């Protein structure tokens, strides 16, 4: 695909716990043939290191991303085989990056997971890093913005900020897995949340078993 034809989804990964959610969304986008622009915040690199042992480095992002996406939610390496040719990485501190401008072609943005600090920054339009700036651009250009908030409990101030994001046109999607899909493994619960994020973006996938109106169907 030429650069003129490329129209990616921007995926922002903030510092909240839940890096397996981000990995599952990225795998789902790539499996659907979508292009991805990836922004990994400074705080999320600490979370990624804590949750997976992977140090995400700008100079070695392809190697580190492959290791991350190959890892299952249970921590086992080499669980998935993923091609990352469709991914372009932007450093979180690069405020001159493509996604910082409304003229940069993008389908929308998915923030997975979204910390409360990220929610506040986007709701207030702070644009303190590329992740927040890209989200602000997504809103002003009236593109799809999905915010997969991962925190519990939620303070009153965060609830107000989530309402503000909803009123601005974002989809507020708590990272809350359901159990009707017949989950038997931690990866199933992660994939359910990732699938709901992709549903909100309109990206086809087969990450979870959909409800078909039959009680106990997942046990058959």
Short mmCIF file of N, CA and C in Angstrom, two decimals, residues 19-190:
data_model
loop_
_atom_site.label_atom_id
_atom_site.label_comp_id
_atom_site.label_asym_id
_atom_site.label_seq_id
_atom_site.Cartn_x
_atom_site.Cartn_y
_atom_site.Cartn_z
N UNK A 19 -1.97 -4.01 29.46
CA UNK A 19 -1.28 -4.09 28.17
C UNK A 19 -1.72 -5.29 27.33
N UNK A 20 -2.20 -6.41 27.90
CA UNK A 20 -2.73 -7.48 27.05
C UNK A 20 -3.93 -7.04 26.22
N UNK A 21 -4.74 -6.09 26.73
CA UNK A 21 -5.85 -5.56 25.94
C UNK A 21 -5.33 -4.88 24.68
N UNK A 22 -4.29 -4.06 24.85
CA UNK A 22 -3.71 -3.36 23.70
C UNK A 22 -3.15 -4.34 22.69
N UNK A 23 -2.45 -5.36 23.18
CA UNK A 23 -1.88 -6.35 22.27
C UNK A 23 -2.96 -7.06 21.47
N UNK A 24 -4.07 -7.41 22.13
CA UNK A 24 -5.15 -8.11 21.43
C UNK A 24 -5.81 -7.21 20.39
N UNK A 25 -5.97 -5.93 20.71
CA UNK A 25 -6.55 -4.99 19.73
C UNK A 25 -5.62 -4.85 18.53
N UNK A 26 -4.34 -4.72 18.79
CA UNK A 26 -3.37 -4.59 17.70
C UNK A 26 -3.39 -5.83 16.81
N UNK A 27 -3.41 -7.01 17.42
CA UNK A 27 -3.47 -8.24 16.62
C UNK A 27 -4.75 -8.28 15.80
N UNK A 28 -5.87 -7.86 16.41
CA UNK A 28 -7.14 -7.87 15.69
C UNK A 28 -7.15 -6.93 14.51
N UNK A 29 -6.59 -5.74 14.68
CA UNK A 29 -6.52 -4.78 13.58
C UNK A 29 -5.66 -5.32 12.43
N UNK A 30 -4.51 -5.89 12.77
CA UNK A 30 -3.61 -6.41 11.74
C UNK A 30 -4.22 -7.62 11.03
N UNK A 31 -4.93 -8.47 11.79
CA UNK A 31 -5.59 -9.63 11.19
C UNK A 31 -6.68 -9.20 10.21
N UNK A 32 -7.29 -8.04 10.47
CA UNK A 32 -8.34 -7.52 9.59
C UNK A 32 -7.77 -6.76 8.40
N UNK A 33 -6.44 -6.69 8.30
CA UNK A 33 -5.80 -5.99 7.19
C UNK A 33 -5.74 -4.50 7.35
N UNK A 34 -5.92 -4.01 8.59
CA UNK A 34 -5.88 -2.58 8.84
C UNK A 34 -4.44 -2.10 9.06
N UNK A 35 -4.18 -0.87 8.68
CA UNK A 35 -2.91 -0.22 8.99
C UNK A 35 -3.02 0.42 10.37
N UNK A 36 -1.90 0.48 11.07
CA UNK A 36 -1.88 0.98 12.45
C UNK A 36 -0.76 1.99 12.63
N UNK A 37 -1.08 3.10 13.27
CA UNK A 37 -0.07 4.04 13.77
C UNK A 37 -0.06 3.88 15.29
N UNK A 38 1.07 3.51 15.83
CA UNK A 38 1.16 3.16 17.25
C UNK A 38 1.87 4.25 18.05
N UNK A 39 1.24 4.65 19.17
CA UNK A 39 1.84 5.60 20.10
C UNK A 39 1.83 4.96 21.48
N UNK A 40 3.00 4.71 22.02
CA UNK A 40 3.14 4.08 23.33
C UNK A 40 3.66 5.14 24.30
N UNK A 41 2.85 5.52 25.27
CA UNK A 41 3.24 6.60 26.18
C UNK A 41 4.41 6.19 27.06
N UNK A 42 5.05 7.18 27.66
CA UNK A 42 6.17 6.89 28.55
C UNK A 42 5.71 6.07 29.75
N UNK A 43 4.55 6.41 30.31
CA UNK A 43 4.05 5.68 31.48
C UNK A 43 3.71 4.24 31.11
N UNK A 44 3.19 4.02 29.91
CA UNK A 44 2.80 2.67 29.51
C UNK A 44 4.00 1.75 29.35
N UNK A 45 5.16 2.32 29.06
CA UNK A 45 6.37 1.49 28.92
C UNK A 45 6.75 0.87 30.26
N UNK A 46 6.52 1.61 31.35
CA UNK A 46 6.76 1.05 32.67
C UNK A 46 5.76 -0.07 32.97
N UNK A 47 4.51 0.15 32.59
CA UNK A 47 3.49 -0.89 32.80
C UNK A 47 3.79 -2.12 31.97
N UNK A 48 4.18 -1.90 30.72
CA UNK A 48 4.52 -3.02 29.83
C UNK A 48 5.69 -3.82 30.40
N UNK A 49 6.69 -3.13 30.90
CA UNK A 49 7.84 -3.81 31.50
C UNK A 49 7.41 -4.62 32.71
N UNK A 50 6.53 -4.04 33.53
CA UNK A 50 6.06 -4.72 34.74
C UNK A 50 5.20 -5.93 34.41
N UNK A 51 4.32 -5.80 33.40
CA UNK A 51 3.36 -6.86 33.11
C UNK A 51 3.91 -7.95 32.19
N UNK A 52 4.93 -7.63 31.40
CA UNK A 52 5.44 -8.61 30.43
C UNK A 52 6.95 -8.84 30.50
N UNK A 53 7.68 -7.93 31.13
CA UNK A 53 9.13 -8.02 31.12
C UNK A 53 9.76 -7.44 29.87
N UNK A 54 8.93 -6.86 28.98
CA UNK A 54 9.42 -6.30 27.73
C UNK A 54 9.68 -4.81 27.89
N UNK A 55 10.89 -4.38 27.54
CA UNK A 55 11.24 -2.96 27.54
C UNK A 55 11.00 -2.42 26.13
N UNK A 56 10.01 -1.53 25.98
CA UNK A 56 9.69 -1.00 24.66
C UNK A 56 10.60 0.19 24.38
N UNK A 57 11.42 0.06 23.34
CA UNK A 57 12.43 1.07 23.01
C UNK A 57 12.16 1.65 21.64
N UNK A 58 12.22 2.98 21.53
CA UNK A 58 11.96 3.63 20.24
C UNK A 58 12.92 3.13 19.17
N UNK A 59 14.18 2.94 19.52
CA UNK A 59 15.18 2.54 18.53
C UNK A 59 15.04 1.08 18.11
N UNK A 60 14.33 0.29 18.91
CA UNK A 60 14.16 -1.14 18.61
C UNK A 60 12.68 -1.52 18.67
N UNK A 61 11.81 -0.61 18.27
CA UNK A 61 10.39 -0.82 18.48
C UNK A 61 9.85 -2.03 17.74
N UNK A 62 10.38 -2.33 16.55
CA UNK A 62 9.86 -3.48 15.80
C UNK A 62 10.14 -4.79 16.52
N UNK A 63 11.35 -4.94 16.99
CA UNK A 63 11.72 -6.14 17.76
C UNK A 63 10.88 -6.27 19.02
N UNK A 64 10.73 -5.15 19.73
CA UNK A 64 9.98 -5.17 20.99
C UNK A 64 8.49 -5.40 20.74
N UNK A 65 7.96 -4.82 19.68
CA UNK A 65 6.54 -5.01 19.37
C UNK A 65 6.26 -6.46 18.99
N UNK A 66 7.13 -7.06 18.21
CA UNK A 66 6.94 -8.47 17.86
C UNK A 66 6.91 -9.35 19.10
N UNK A 67 7.82 -9.10 20.02
CA UNK A 67 7.85 -9.88 21.26
C UNK A 67 6.58 -9.69 22.07
N UNK A 68 6.11 -8.45 22.11
CA UNK A 68 4.89 -8.13 22.87
C UNK A 68 3.67 -8.81 22.26
N UNK A 69 3.48 -8.67 20.96
CA UNK A 69 2.28 -9.22 20.32
C UNK A 69 2.30 -10.73 20.25
N UNK A 70 3.47 -11.34 20.33
CA UNK A 70 3.55 -12.80 20.31
C UNK A 70 3.21 -13.41 21.66
N UNK A 71 3.17 -12.58 22.69
CA UNK A 71 2.97 -13.07 24.06
C UNK A 71 1.49 -13.19 24.38
N UNK A 72 1.08 -14.31 24.99
CA UNK A 72 -0.30 -14.47 25.41
C UNK A 72 -0.61 -13.70 26.67
N UNK A 73 -1.87 -13.57 26.99
CA UNK A 73 -2.27 -12.85 28.19
C UNK A 73 -1.79 -13.54 29.46
N UNK A 74 -1.47 -14.83 29.37
CA UNK A 74 -0.94 -15.56 30.52
C UNK A 74 0.57 -15.41 30.66
N UNK A 75 1.18 -14.62 29.77
CA UNK A 75 2.60 -14.36 29.85
C UNK A 75 3.47 -15.29 29.04
N UNK A 76 2.88 -16.30 28.40
CA UNK A 76 3.68 -17.25 27.63
C UNK A 76 4.14 -16.63 26.32
N UNK A 77 5.44 -16.67 26.03
CA UNK A 77 5.93 -16.12 24.76
C UNK A 77 5.61 -17.06 23.60
N UNK A 78 5.68 -16.51 22.39
CA UNK A 78 5.49 -17.30 21.16
C UNK A 78 4.10 -17.94 21.09
N UNK A 79 3.11 -17.30 21.72
CA UNK A 79 1.74 -17.81 21.64
C UNK A 79 1.10 -17.45 20.32
N UNK A 80 1.41 -16.27 19.79
CA UNK A 80 0.83 -15.79 18.55
C UNK A 80 1.92 -15.53 17.52
N UNK A 81 1.55 -15.69 16.26
CA UNK A 81 2.45 -15.38 15.15
C UNK A 81 1.86 -14.18 14.42
N UNK A 82 2.50 -13.03 14.53
CA UNK A 82 1.92 -11.78 14.03
C UNK A 82 2.91 -11.08 13.12
N UNK A 83 2.43 -10.63 11.96
CA UNK A 83 3.22 -9.78 11.07
C UNK A 83 2.92 -8.32 11.40
N UNK A 84 3.94 -7.49 11.49
CA UNK A 84 3.73 -6.10 11.89
C UNK A 84 4.05 -5.13 10.75
N UNK A 85 4.02 -5.62 9.51
CA UNK A 85 4.35 -4.76 8.38
C UNK A 85 3.42 -3.56 8.27
N UNK A 86 2.18 -3.70 8.78
CA UNK A 86 1.22 -2.62 8.67
C UNK A 86 1.31 -1.59 9.78
N UNK A 87 2.34 -1.68 10.63
CA UNK A 87 2.44 -0.78 11.78
C UNK A 87 3.49 0.29 11.54
N UNK A 88 3.15 1.53 11.90
CA UNK A 88 4.10 2.62 11.93
C UNK A 88 4.14 3.16 13.36
N UNK A 89 5.33 3.33 13.88
CA UNK A 89 5.49 3.77 15.26
C UNK A 89 5.87 5.24 15.32
N UNK A 90 5.24 5.96 16.26
CA UNK A 90 5.59 7.35 16.52
C UNK A 90 5.97 7.49 17.98
N UNK A 91 7.08 8.15 18.26
CA UNK A 91 7.50 8.38 19.64
C UNK A 91 6.49 9.28 20.35
N UNK A 92 6.21 8.97 21.61
CA UNK A 92 5.19 9.71 22.36
C UNK A 92 5.55 11.18 22.52
N UNK A 93 6.83 11.52 22.50
CA UNK A 93 7.24 12.90 22.66
C UNK A 93 7.33 13.68 21.36
N UNK A 94 7.01 13.05 20.26
CA UNK A 94 7.14 13.69 18.95
C UNK A 94 5.84 14.44 18.59
N UNK A 95 5.77 15.69 19.00
CA UNK A 95 4.55 16.47 18.74
C UNK A 95 4.51 17.02 17.32
N UNK A 96 5.53 16.72 16.52
CA UNK A 96 5.50 17.06 15.10
C UNK A 96 5.14 15.85 14.25
N UNK A 97 4.76 14.74 14.89
CA UNK A 97 4.41 13.51 14.18
C UNK A 97 3.14 13.69 13.36
N UNK A 98 2.94 12.79 12.41
CA UNK A 98 1.77 12.88 11.54
C UNK A 98 0.46 12.98 12.28
N UNK A 99 0.18 12.09 13.27
CA UNK A 99 -1.12 12.12 13.96
C UNK A 99 -1.40 13.39 14.76
N UNK A 100 -0.41 14.29 14.88
CA UNK A 100 -0.65 15.54 15.61
C UNK A 100 -1.40 16.56 14.77
N UNK A 101 -1.62 16.25 13.49
CA UNK A 101 -2.29 17.20 12.59
C UNK A 101 -3.59 16.62 12.05
N UNK A 102 -4.58 17.47 11.94
CA UNK A 102 -5.86 17.04 11.38
C UNK A 102 -5.78 16.71 9.91
N UNK A 103 -4.76 17.19 9.21
CA UNK A 103 -4.63 16.89 7.79
C UNK A 103 -4.00 15.52 7.53
N UNK A 104 -3.51 14.89 8.60
CA UNK A 104 -2.94 13.55 8.47
C UNK A 104 -4.08 12.56 8.32
N UNK A 105 -4.08 11.72 7.28
CA UNK A 105 -5.22 10.81 7.06
C UNK A 105 -5.25 9.69 8.08
N UNK A 106 -6.35 9.55 8.79
CA UNK A 106 -6.52 8.47 9.76
C UNK A 106 -8.00 8.12 9.84
N UNK A 107 -8.30 6.87 10.13
CA UNK A 107 -9.69 6.44 10.28
C UNK A 107 -10.26 6.84 11.64
N UNK A 108 -9.39 6.90 12.63
CA UNK A 108 -9.83 7.21 13.98
C UNK A 108 -8.76 6.77 14.95
N UNK A 109 -9.11 6.73 16.23
CA UNK A 109 -8.13 6.40 17.26
C UNK A 109 -8.74 5.52 18.33
N UNK A 110 -7.96 4.56 18.80
CA UNK A 110 -8.35 3.66 19.88
C UNK A 110 -7.32 3.81 21.00
N UNK A 111 -7.77 4.19 22.20
CA UNK A 111 -6.88 4.30 23.35
C UNK A 111 -7.12 3.09 24.23
N UNK A 112 -6.15 2.18 24.26
CA UNK A 112 -6.30 0.90 24.95
C UNK A 112 -4.99 0.53 25.64
N UNK A 113 -4.96 0.41 26.95
CA UNK A 113 -5.97 0.88 27.89
C UNK A 113 -5.83 2.38 28.09
N UNK A 114 -6.88 2.99 28.63
CA UNK A 114 -6.86 4.42 28.92
C UNK A 114 -6.81 4.62 30.43
N UNK A 115 -5.77 5.25 30.91
CA UNK A 115 -5.66 5.56 32.34
C UNK A 115 -6.53 6.76 32.67
N UNK A 116 -6.75 6.98 33.96
CA UNK A 116 -7.54 8.15 34.36
C UNK A 116 -6.76 9.44 34.04
N UNK A 117 -5.43 9.40 34.12
CA UNK A 117 -4.65 10.58 33.74
C UNK A 117 -4.81 10.88 32.26
N UNK A 118 -4.84 9.85 31.44
CA UNK A 118 -5.06 10.02 30.01
C UNK A 118 -6.46 10.57 29.74
N UNK A 119 -7.45 10.01 30.43
CA UNK A 119 -8.84 10.49 30.27
C UNK A 119 -8.92 11.97 30.60
N UNK A 120 -8.29 12.37 31.70
CA UNK A 120 -8.31 13.78 32.11
C UNK A 120 -7.64 14.65 31.06
N UNK A 121 -6.47 14.23 30.58
CA UNK A 121 -5.75 15.03 29.60
C UNK A 121 -6.51 15.22 28.31
N UNK A 122 -7.17 14.15 27.84
CA UNK A 122 -7.94 14.26 26.60
C UNK A 122 -9.19 15.10 26.81
N UNK A 123 -9.87 14.88 27.94
CA UNK A 123 -11.10 15.63 28.22
C UNK A 123 -10.84 17.13 28.35
N UNK A 124 -9.67 17.47 28.89
CA UNK A 124 -9.32 18.87 29.09
C UNK A 124 -8.56 19.47 27.91
N UNK A 125 -8.22 18.63 26.94
CA UNK A 125 -7.50 19.12 25.77
C UNK A 125 -6.08 19.55 26.06
N UNK A 126 -5.40 18.86 26.97
CA UNK A 126 -4.07 19.29 27.39
C UNK A 126 -2.99 19.06 26.34
N UNK A 127 -3.09 17.96 25.60
CA UNK A 127 -2.12 17.64 24.55
C UNK A 127 -0.68 17.67 25.06
N UNK A 128 -0.45 17.06 26.22
CA UNK A 128 0.89 17.09 26.82
C UNK A 128 1.86 16.14 26.14
N UNK A 129 1.34 15.16 25.39
CA UNK A 129 2.18 14.27 24.59
C UNK A 129 1.43 13.91 23.31
N UNK A 130 2.06 13.10 22.46
CA UNK A 130 1.45 12.79 21.18
C UNK A 130 0.15 12.01 21.33
N UNK A 131 0.07 11.16 22.34
CA UNK A 131 -1.16 10.40 22.55
C UNK A 131 -2.34 11.34 22.78
N UNK A 132 -2.17 12.26 23.71
CA UNK A 132 -3.26 13.21 24.00
C UNK A 132 -3.54 14.12 22.81
N UNK A 133 -2.49 14.57 22.14
CA UNK A 133 -2.68 15.45 20.99
C UNK A 133 -3.43 14.73 19.87
N UNK A 134 -3.06 13.48 19.60
CA UNK A 134 -3.74 12.73 18.55
C UNK A 134 -5.21 12.52 18.89
N UNK A 135 -5.50 12.30 20.18
CA UNK A 135 -6.89 12.14 20.59
C UNK A 135 -7.68 13.44 20.41
N UNK A 136 -7.07 14.56 20.75
CA UNK A 136 -7.73 15.85 20.56
C UNK A 136 -8.00 16.12 19.08
N UNK A 137 -7.03 15.77 18.24
CA UNK A 137 -7.21 15.93 16.80
C UNK A 137 -8.35 15.04 16.30
N UNK A 138 -8.38 13.81 16.80
CA UNK A 138 -9.44 12.88 16.40
C UNK A 138 -10.82 13.45 16.72
N UNK A 139 -10.95 14.04 17.90
CA UNK A 139 -12.24 14.63 18.28
C UNK A 139 -12.59 15.84 17.41
N UNK A 140 -11.63 16.72 17.20
CA UNK A 140 -11.94 17.94 16.45
C UNK A 140 -12.25 17.65 14.98
N UNK A 141 -11.68 16.56 14.46
CA UNK A 141 -11.94 16.17 13.08
C UNK A 141 -13.18 15.29 12.95
N UNK A 142 -13.85 15.05 14.08
CA UNK A 142 -15.07 14.24 14.12
C UNK A 142 -14.84 12.82 13.63
N UNK A 143 -13.66 12.28 13.98
CA UNK A 143 -13.36 10.89 13.67
C UNK A 143 -13.67 10.02 14.88
N UNK A 144 -13.74 8.73 14.67
CA UNK A 144 -14.06 7.81 15.75
C UNK A 144 -12.94 7.78 16.79
N UNK A 145 -13.32 7.97 18.06
CA UNK A 145 -12.39 7.85 19.18
C UNK A 145 -12.99 6.88 20.19
N UNK A 146 -12.29 5.79 20.46
CA UNK A 146 -12.73 4.80 21.44
C UNK A 146 -11.76 4.85 22.62
N UNK A 147 -12.31 5.06 23.81
CA UNK A 147 -11.51 5.19 25.02
C UNK A 147 -11.82 4.00 25.93
N UNK A 148 -10.90 3.04 25.98
CA UNK A 148 -11.10 1.84 26.80
C UNK A 148 -10.51 2.07 28.18
N UNK A 149 -11.30 2.72 29.03
CA UNK A 149 -10.82 3.11 30.36
C UNK A 149 -10.64 1.87 31.23
N UNK A 150 -9.50 1.83 31.96
CA UNK A 150 -9.17 0.67 32.80
C UNK A 150 -8.79 1.19 34.17
N UNK A 151 -9.77 1.30 35.02
CA UNK A 151 -9.56 1.76 36.39
C UNK A 151 -10.77 1.38 37.22
N UNK A 152 -10.55 1.11 38.49
CA UNK A 152 -11.66 0.84 39.40
C UNK A 152 -11.20 1.07 40.84
N UNK A 153 -12.01 1.71 41.68
CA UNK A 153 -13.24 2.42 41.33
C UNK A 153 -12.93 3.71 40.60
N UNK A 154 -13.98 4.35 40.09
CA UNK A 154 -13.84 5.61 39.39
C UNK A 154 -14.25 6.77 40.30
N UNK A 155 -13.41 7.79 40.35
CA UNK A 155 -13.75 8.96 41.16
C UNK A 155 -14.82 9.80 40.45
N UNK A 156 -15.44 10.67 41.22
CA UNK A 156 -16.44 11.55 40.63
C UNK A 156 -15.86 12.42 39.54
N UNK A 157 -14.63 12.91 39.73
CA UNK A 157 -14.00 13.76 38.72
C UNK A 157 -13.76 13.00 37.42
N UNK A 158 -13.30 11.76 37.54
CA UNK A 158 -13.10 10.95 36.32
C UNK A 158 -14.41 10.68 35.63
N UNK A 159 -15.47 10.42 36.39
CA UNK A 159 -16.78 10.20 35.79
C UNK A 159 -17.24 11.43 35.00
N UNK A 160 -17.00 12.61 35.56
CA UNK A 160 -17.35 13.84 34.84
C UNK A 160 -16.55 13.97 33.55
N UNK A 161 -15.28 13.60 33.60
CA UNK A 161 -14.43 13.68 32.40
C UNK A 161 -14.86 12.67 31.35
N UNK A 162 -15.30 11.50 31.78
CA UNK A 162 -15.80 10.50 30.83
C UNK A 162 -17.10 10.98 30.18
N UNK A 163 -17.94 11.64 30.96
CA UNK A 163 -19.17 12.22 30.38
C UNK A 163 -18.80 13.29 29.35
N UNK A 164 -17.79 14.10 29.67
CA UNK A 164 -17.34 15.12 28.72
C UNK A 164 -16.85 14.50 27.43
N UNK A 165 -16.13 13.39 27.53
CA UNK A 165 -15.66 12.71 26.32
C UNK A 165 -16.83 12.15 25.52
N UNK A 166 -17.80 11.58 26.22
CA UNK A 166 -19.00 11.08 25.54
C UNK A 166 -19.72 12.21 24.81
N UNK A 167 -19.86 13.33 25.46
CA UNK A 167 -20.55 14.48 24.84
C UNK A 167 -19.76 15.04 23.67
N UNK A 168 -18.42 14.84 23.68
CA UNK A 168 -17.59 15.31 22.57
C UNK A 168 -17.61 14.34 21.39
N UNK A 169 -18.23 13.17 21.58
CA UNK A 169 -18.36 12.23 20.48
C UNK A 169 -17.55 10.96 20.62
N UNK A 170 -16.81 10.82 21.71
CA UNK A 170 -16.02 9.61 21.92
C UNK A 170 -16.90 8.46 22.39
N UNK A 171 -16.44 7.24 22.16
CA UNK A 171 -17.07 6.05 22.71
C UNK A 171 -16.30 5.68 23.97
N UNK A 172 -16.96 5.74 25.12
CA UNK A 172 -16.34 5.37 26.39
C UNK A 172 -16.62 3.89 26.62
N UNK A 173 -15.57 3.09 26.62
CA UNK A 173 -15.72 1.64 26.66
C UNK A 173 -14.90 1.06 27.81
N UNK A 174 -15.51 0.87 28.98
CA UNK A 174 -14.76 0.29 30.09
C UNK A 174 -14.24 -1.10 29.73
N UNK A 175 -13.04 -1.40 30.18
CA UNK A 175 -12.43 -2.71 29.90
C UNK A 175 -13.04 -3.75 30.84
N UNK A 176 -14.31 -4.08 30.57
CA UNK A 176 -15.08 -4.98 31.43
C UNK A 176 -15.47 -6.24 30.65
N UNK A 177 -14.80 -7.35 30.87
CA UNK A 177 -15.15 -8.57 30.13
C UNK A 177 -16.47 -9.15 30.59
N UNK A 178 -17.16 -9.82 29.67
CA UNK A 178 -18.40 -10.53 29.99
C UNK A 178 -18.10 -12.03 30.03
N UNK A 179 -19.04 -12.80 30.56
CA UNK A 179 -18.81 -14.23 30.75
C UNK A 179 -19.78 -15.09 29.94
N UNK A 180 -20.72 -14.48 29.21
CA UNK A 180 -21.66 -15.26 28.41
C UNK A 180 -21.01 -15.91 27.19
N UNK A 181 -19.81 -15.45 26.84
CA UNK A 181 -19.16 -15.98 25.65
C UNK A 181 -18.42 -17.30 25.91
N UNK A 182 -18.50 -17.80 27.15
CA UNK A 182 -17.92 -19.10 27.46
C UNK A 182 -16.43 -19.07 27.69
N UNK A 183 -15.92 -18.03 28.32
CA UNK A 183 -14.49 -17.92 28.55
C UNK A 183 -13.98 -19.05 29.42
N UNK A 184 -12.87 -19.66 29.02
CA UNK A 184 -12.23 -20.71 29.81
C UNK A 184 -10.77 -20.38 30.10
N UNK A 185 -10.31 -19.25 29.63
CA UNK A 185 -8.89 -18.88 29.74
C UNK A 185 -8.82 -17.36 29.86
N UNK A 186 -7.76 -16.85 30.49
CA UNK A 186 -7.60 -15.41 30.62
C UNK A 186 -7.57 -14.73 29.25
N UNK A 187 -7.03 -15.40 28.24
CA UNK A 187 -6.99 -14.81 26.91
C UNK A 187 -8.38 -14.57 26.37
N UNK A 188 -9.34 -15.45 26.71
CA UNK A 188 -10.72 -15.27 26.25
C UNK A 188 -11.32 -13.98 26.81
N UNK A 189 -11.03 -13.68 28.07
CA UNK A 189 -11.55 -12.47 28.69
C UNK A 189 -10.91 -11.22 28.07
N UNK A 190 -9.61 -11.30 27.81
CA UNK A 190 -8.92 -10.20 27.16
C UNK A 190 -9.46 -9.98 25.75
#
